[in-house]
Tab-separated table of C-alpha atoms in Angstrom:
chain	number	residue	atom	x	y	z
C	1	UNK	CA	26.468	2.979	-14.635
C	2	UNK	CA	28.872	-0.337	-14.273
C	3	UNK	CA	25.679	-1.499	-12.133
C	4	UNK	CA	23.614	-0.745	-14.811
C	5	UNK	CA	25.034	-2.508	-17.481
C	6	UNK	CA	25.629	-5.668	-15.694
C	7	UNK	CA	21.540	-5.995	-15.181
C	8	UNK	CA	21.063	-5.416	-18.464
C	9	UNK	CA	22.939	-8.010	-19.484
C	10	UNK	CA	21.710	-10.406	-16.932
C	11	UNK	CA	18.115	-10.008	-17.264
C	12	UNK	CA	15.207	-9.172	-19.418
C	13	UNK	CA	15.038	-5.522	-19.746
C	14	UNK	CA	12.493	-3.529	-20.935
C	15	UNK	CA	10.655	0.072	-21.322
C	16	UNK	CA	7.274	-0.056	-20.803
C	17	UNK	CA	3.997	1.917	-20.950
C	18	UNK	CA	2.675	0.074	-17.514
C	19	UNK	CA	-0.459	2.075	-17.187
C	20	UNK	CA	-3.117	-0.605	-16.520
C	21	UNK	CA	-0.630	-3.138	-16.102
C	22	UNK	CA	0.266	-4.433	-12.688
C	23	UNK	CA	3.191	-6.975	-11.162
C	24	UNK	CA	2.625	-9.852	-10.004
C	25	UNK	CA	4.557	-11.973	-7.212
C	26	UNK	CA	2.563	-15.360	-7.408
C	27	UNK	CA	4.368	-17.143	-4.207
C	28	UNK	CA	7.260	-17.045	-2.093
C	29	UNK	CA	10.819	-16.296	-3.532
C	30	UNK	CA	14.306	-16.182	-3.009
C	31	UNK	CA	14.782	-15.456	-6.691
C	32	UNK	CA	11.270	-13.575	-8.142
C	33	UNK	CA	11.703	-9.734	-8.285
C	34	UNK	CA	11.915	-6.612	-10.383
C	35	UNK	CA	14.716	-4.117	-10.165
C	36	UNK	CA	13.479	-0.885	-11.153
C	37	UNK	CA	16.106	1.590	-13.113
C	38	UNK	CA	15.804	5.460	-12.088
C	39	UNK	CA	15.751	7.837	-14.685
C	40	UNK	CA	18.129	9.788	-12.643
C	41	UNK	CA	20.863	8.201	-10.087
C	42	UNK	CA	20.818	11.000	-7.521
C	43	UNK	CA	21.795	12.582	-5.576
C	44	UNK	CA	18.562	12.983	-3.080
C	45	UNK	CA	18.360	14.975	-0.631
C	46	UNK	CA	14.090	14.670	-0.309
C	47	UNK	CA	12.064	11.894	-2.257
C	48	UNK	CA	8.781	10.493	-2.539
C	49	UNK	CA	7.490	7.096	-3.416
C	50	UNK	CA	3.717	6.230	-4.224
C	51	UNK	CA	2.171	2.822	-4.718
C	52	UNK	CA	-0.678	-0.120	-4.971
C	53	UNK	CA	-0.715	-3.238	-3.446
C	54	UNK	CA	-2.455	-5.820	-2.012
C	55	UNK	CA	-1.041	-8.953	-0.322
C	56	UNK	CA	-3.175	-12.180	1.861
C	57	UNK	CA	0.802	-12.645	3.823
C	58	UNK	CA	0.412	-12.579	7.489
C	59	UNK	CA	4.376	-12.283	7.719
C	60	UNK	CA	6.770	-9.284	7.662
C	61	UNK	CA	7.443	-8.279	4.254
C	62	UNK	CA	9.542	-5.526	1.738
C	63	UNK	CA	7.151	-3.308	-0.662
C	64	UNK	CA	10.048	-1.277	-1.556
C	65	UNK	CA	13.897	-1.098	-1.304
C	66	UNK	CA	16.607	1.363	-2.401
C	67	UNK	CA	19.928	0.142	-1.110
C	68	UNK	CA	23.429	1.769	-2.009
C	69	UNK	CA	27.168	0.484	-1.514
C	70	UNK	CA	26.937	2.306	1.854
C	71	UNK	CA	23.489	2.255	2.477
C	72	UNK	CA	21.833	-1.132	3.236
C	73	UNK	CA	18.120	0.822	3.908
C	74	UNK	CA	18.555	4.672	2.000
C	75	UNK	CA	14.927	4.367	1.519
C	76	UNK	CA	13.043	1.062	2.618
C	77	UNK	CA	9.292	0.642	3.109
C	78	UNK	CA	8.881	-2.439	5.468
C	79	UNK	CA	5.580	-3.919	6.715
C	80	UNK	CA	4.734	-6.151	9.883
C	81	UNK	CA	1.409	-7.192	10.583
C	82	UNK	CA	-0.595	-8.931	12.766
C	83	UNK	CA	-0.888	-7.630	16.074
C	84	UNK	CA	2.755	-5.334	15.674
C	85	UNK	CA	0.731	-3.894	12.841
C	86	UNK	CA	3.793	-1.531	12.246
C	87	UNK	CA	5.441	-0.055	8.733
C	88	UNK	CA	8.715	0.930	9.010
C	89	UNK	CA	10.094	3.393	7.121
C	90	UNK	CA	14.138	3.474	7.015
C	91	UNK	CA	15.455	6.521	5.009
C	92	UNK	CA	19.542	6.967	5.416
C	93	UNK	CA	19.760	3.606	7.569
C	94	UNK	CA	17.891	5.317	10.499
C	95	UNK	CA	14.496	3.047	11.367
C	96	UNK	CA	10.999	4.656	11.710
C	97	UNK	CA	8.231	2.855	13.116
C	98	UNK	CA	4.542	4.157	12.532
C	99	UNK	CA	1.705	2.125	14.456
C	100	UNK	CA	-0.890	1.532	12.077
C	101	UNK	CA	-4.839	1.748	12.602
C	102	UNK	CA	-6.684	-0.856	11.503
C	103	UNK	CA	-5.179	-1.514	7.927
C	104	UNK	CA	-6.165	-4.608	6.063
C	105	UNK	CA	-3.524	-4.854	2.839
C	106	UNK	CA	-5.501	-7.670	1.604
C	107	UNK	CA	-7.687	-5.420	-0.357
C	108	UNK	CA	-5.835	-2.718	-2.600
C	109	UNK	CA	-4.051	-0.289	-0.759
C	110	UNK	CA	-2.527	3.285	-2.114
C	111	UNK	CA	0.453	4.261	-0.046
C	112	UNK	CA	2.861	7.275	-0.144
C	113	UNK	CA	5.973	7.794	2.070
C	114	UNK	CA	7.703	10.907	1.754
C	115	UNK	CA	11.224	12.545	3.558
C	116	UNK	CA	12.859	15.159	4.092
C	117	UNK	CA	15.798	16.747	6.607
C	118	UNK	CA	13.174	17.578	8.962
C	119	UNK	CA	9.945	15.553	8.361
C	120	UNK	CA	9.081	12.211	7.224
C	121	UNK	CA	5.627	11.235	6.368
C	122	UNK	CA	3.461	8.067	5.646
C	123	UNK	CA	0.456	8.253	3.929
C	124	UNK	CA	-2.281	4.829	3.421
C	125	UNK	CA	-5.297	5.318	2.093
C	126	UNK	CA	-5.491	9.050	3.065
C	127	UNK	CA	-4.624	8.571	6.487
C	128	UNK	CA	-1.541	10.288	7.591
C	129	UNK	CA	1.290	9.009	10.366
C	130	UNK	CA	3.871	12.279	10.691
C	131	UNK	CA	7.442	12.137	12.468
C	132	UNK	CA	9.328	15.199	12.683
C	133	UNK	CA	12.879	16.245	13.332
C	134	UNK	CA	15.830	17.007	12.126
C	135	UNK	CA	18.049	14.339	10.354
C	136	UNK	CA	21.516	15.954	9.532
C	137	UNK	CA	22.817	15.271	6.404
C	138	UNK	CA	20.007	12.908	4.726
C	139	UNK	CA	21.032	12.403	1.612
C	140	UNK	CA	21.312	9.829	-1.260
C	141	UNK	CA	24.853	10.140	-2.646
C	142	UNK	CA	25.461	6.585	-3.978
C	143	UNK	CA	24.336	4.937	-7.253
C	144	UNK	CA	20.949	3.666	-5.941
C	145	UNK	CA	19.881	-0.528	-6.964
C	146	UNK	CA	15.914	0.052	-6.296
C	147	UNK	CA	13.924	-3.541	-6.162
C	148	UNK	CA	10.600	-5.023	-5.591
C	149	UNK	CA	9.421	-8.163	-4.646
C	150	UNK	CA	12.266	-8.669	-2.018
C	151	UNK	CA	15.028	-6.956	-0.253
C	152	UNK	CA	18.801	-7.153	-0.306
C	153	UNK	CA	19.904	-7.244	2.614
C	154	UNK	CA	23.641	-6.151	1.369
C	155	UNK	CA	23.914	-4.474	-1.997
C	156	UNK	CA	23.354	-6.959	-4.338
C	157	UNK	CA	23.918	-9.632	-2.198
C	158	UNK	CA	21.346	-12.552	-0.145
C	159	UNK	CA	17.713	-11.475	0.291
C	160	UNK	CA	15.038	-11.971	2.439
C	161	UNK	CA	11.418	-10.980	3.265
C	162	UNK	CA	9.882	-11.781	-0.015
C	163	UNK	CA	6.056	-10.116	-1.253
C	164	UNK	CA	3.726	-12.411	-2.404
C	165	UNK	CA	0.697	-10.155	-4.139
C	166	UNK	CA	0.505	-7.927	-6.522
C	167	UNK	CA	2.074	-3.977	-6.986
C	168	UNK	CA	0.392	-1.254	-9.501
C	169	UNK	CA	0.974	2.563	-9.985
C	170	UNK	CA	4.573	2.968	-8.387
C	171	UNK	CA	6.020	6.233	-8.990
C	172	UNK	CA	9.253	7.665	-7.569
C	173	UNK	CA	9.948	11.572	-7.315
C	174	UNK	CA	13.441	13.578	-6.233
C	175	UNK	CA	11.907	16.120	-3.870
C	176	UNK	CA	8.810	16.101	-1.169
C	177	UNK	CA	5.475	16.143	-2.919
C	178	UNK	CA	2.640	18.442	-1.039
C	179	UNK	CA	-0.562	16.746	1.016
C	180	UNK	CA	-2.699	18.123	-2.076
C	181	UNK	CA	-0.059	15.934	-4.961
C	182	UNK	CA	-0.709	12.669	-2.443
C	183	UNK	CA	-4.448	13.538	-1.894
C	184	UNK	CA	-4.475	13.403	-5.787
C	185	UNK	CA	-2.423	10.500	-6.377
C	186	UNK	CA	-5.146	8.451	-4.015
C	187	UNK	CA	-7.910	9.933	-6.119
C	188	UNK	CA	-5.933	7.721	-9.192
C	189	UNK	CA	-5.056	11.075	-11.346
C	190	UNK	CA	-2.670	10.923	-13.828
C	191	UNK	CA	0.727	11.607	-12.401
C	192	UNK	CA	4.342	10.187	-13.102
C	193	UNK	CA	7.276	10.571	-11.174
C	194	UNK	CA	10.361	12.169	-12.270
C	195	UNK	CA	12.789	8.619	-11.097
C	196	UNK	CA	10.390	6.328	-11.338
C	197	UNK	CA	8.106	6.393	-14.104
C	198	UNK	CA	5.148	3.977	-14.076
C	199	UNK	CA	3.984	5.167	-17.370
C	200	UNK	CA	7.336	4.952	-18.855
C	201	UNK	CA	8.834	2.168	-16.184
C	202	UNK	CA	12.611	0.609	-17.342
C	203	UNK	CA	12.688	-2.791	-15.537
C	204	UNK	CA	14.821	-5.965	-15.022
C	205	UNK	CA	12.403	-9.073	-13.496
C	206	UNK	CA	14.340	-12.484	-12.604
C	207	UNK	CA	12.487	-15.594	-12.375
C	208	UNK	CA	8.716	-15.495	-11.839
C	209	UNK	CA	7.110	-12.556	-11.971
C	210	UNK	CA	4.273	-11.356	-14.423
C	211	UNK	CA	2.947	-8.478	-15.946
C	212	UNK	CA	-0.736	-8.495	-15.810
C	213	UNK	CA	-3.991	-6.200	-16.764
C	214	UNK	CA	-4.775	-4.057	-13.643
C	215	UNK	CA	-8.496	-2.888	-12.853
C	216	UNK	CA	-9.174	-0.477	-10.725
C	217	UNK	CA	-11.088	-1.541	-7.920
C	218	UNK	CA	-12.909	1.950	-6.653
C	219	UNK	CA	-13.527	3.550	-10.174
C	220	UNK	CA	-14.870	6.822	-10.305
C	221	UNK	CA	-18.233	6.975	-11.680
C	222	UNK	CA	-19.564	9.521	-13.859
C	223	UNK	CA	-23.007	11.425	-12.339
C-alpha cells in the first residue's frame, strides 16, 4: 500500500463516475498517463480486461500495462501495426503474438483479452484469436502498478511506447469472463469489473491528459 500512498501524494487523485466520460492522450509523451488503482491488489491467478479505443498512430504502442516488482509484463496488451499487424499479449512475462485480420484502430475499437493456466484469449470487435496450453504457475502475486497511456518498462521506472488517442469503458475483472460476458460487453451493456471499475474508476493522471464526454459511435436504436 507504500505504492499507493506515494501516488496519491504525487498526483491528482480522484474517484470518479466515468460512464460517458472517456481519456484522452492528445500527442506523444514521455510524461502523459493515468495510473489506474485496483480495488483489490491480488493475487490473480485468471483476469480479464475490456476496453475502447481508437488511435490514427502507425507505430507500436501500449493500451494497457500491469507491471509488478518482479514482473516487468504480468499482464500487457501491446499493439504493432502496419504490415506486422500483431497484438501481443504478455501475461506472467511470457510473450503472445496473435496475427490480426484486417483491423483498422482508427475507428473505435472494443477489445477483451482474457487468461488463464491453460488458455489465453483475445477478443476485437467480436472476432476471436485463441492460444491454448498450459502455463504453470500463472499467477499475480505482487502489488500490481496498472497504467495507461504508456508503459514502464521497469516498475516505476523510464517508459516508452506512448498512445496517442483516446480510451473509454475499461474494466478489469479477477477471474476469466465467459464468450457470452464479452459478447455482451461489445453489445455496450452495463457491466463493471470487480478491479477495475469504470463506473467507479480511482485514478492518478500526470501531465496532459483529459477527461472528456464520450459518444457512442454504433448506438443501438430503438425499433
Amino acid at each position: 500500500m507504500l505504492i499507493w500512498l506515494m501516488l496519491w501524494i504525487s498526483g491528482v487523485w480522484g474517484e470518479t463516475d466515468m460512464k460517458d466520460k472517456l481519456f484522452a492522450f492528445p500527442k506523444e509523451s514521455s510524461t502523459s498517463y493515468v495510473w489506474l488503482l485496483p480495488e483489490y491488489l491480488g493475487p490473480f491467478s485468471e483476469a480479464t480486461v475490456c476496453m475502447r479505443f481508437h488511435s490514427n498512430l502507425t507505430r507500436e504502442y501500449s493500451l494497457f500495462s500491469l507491471a509488478t516488482w518482479r514482473k516487468e509484463n504480468a499482464f500487457l496488451l501491446h499493439y504493432y501495426p502496419g504490415k506486422r499487424n500483431q497484438f501481443l499479449l504478455s501475461v506472467d512475462n511470457q510473450d503472445h503474438f496473435y496475427d490480426l485480420q484486417g483491423n483498422n484502430f482508427t475507428e473505435w475499437t472494443s477489445i477483451c483479452a482474457t487468461w488463464n493456466s491453460s488458455t489465453l484469449v483475445l477478443w476485437i470487435d467480436g472476432t476471436k484469436y485463441t492460444k491454448n496450453g498450459k502455463w504453470d504457475d500463472v499467477n499475480i502475486t505482487a502489488e500490481p502498478l496498472i497504467r495507461i497511456g504508456e508503459k514502464p518498462y521497469i516498475y516505476g521506472g523510464n517508459f516508452n511506447d506512448s498512445f496517442v488517442g483516446e480510451i473509454t469503458d475499461l474494466n478489469m475483472w479477477n477471474k476469466t469472463l465467459t464468450d457470452e460476458n464479452i459478447m455482451d460487453y461489445f453489445a455496450a451493456d452495463e457491466m463493471s469489473g470487480n478491479i477495475i471499475n469504470w463506473n467507479a474508476l480511482y485514478y492518478v493522471t500526470s501531465q496532459d491528459v483529459s477527461i472528456k464526454p464520450y459518444v457512442d459511435p454504433y448506438p443501438c436504436i430503438p425499433v
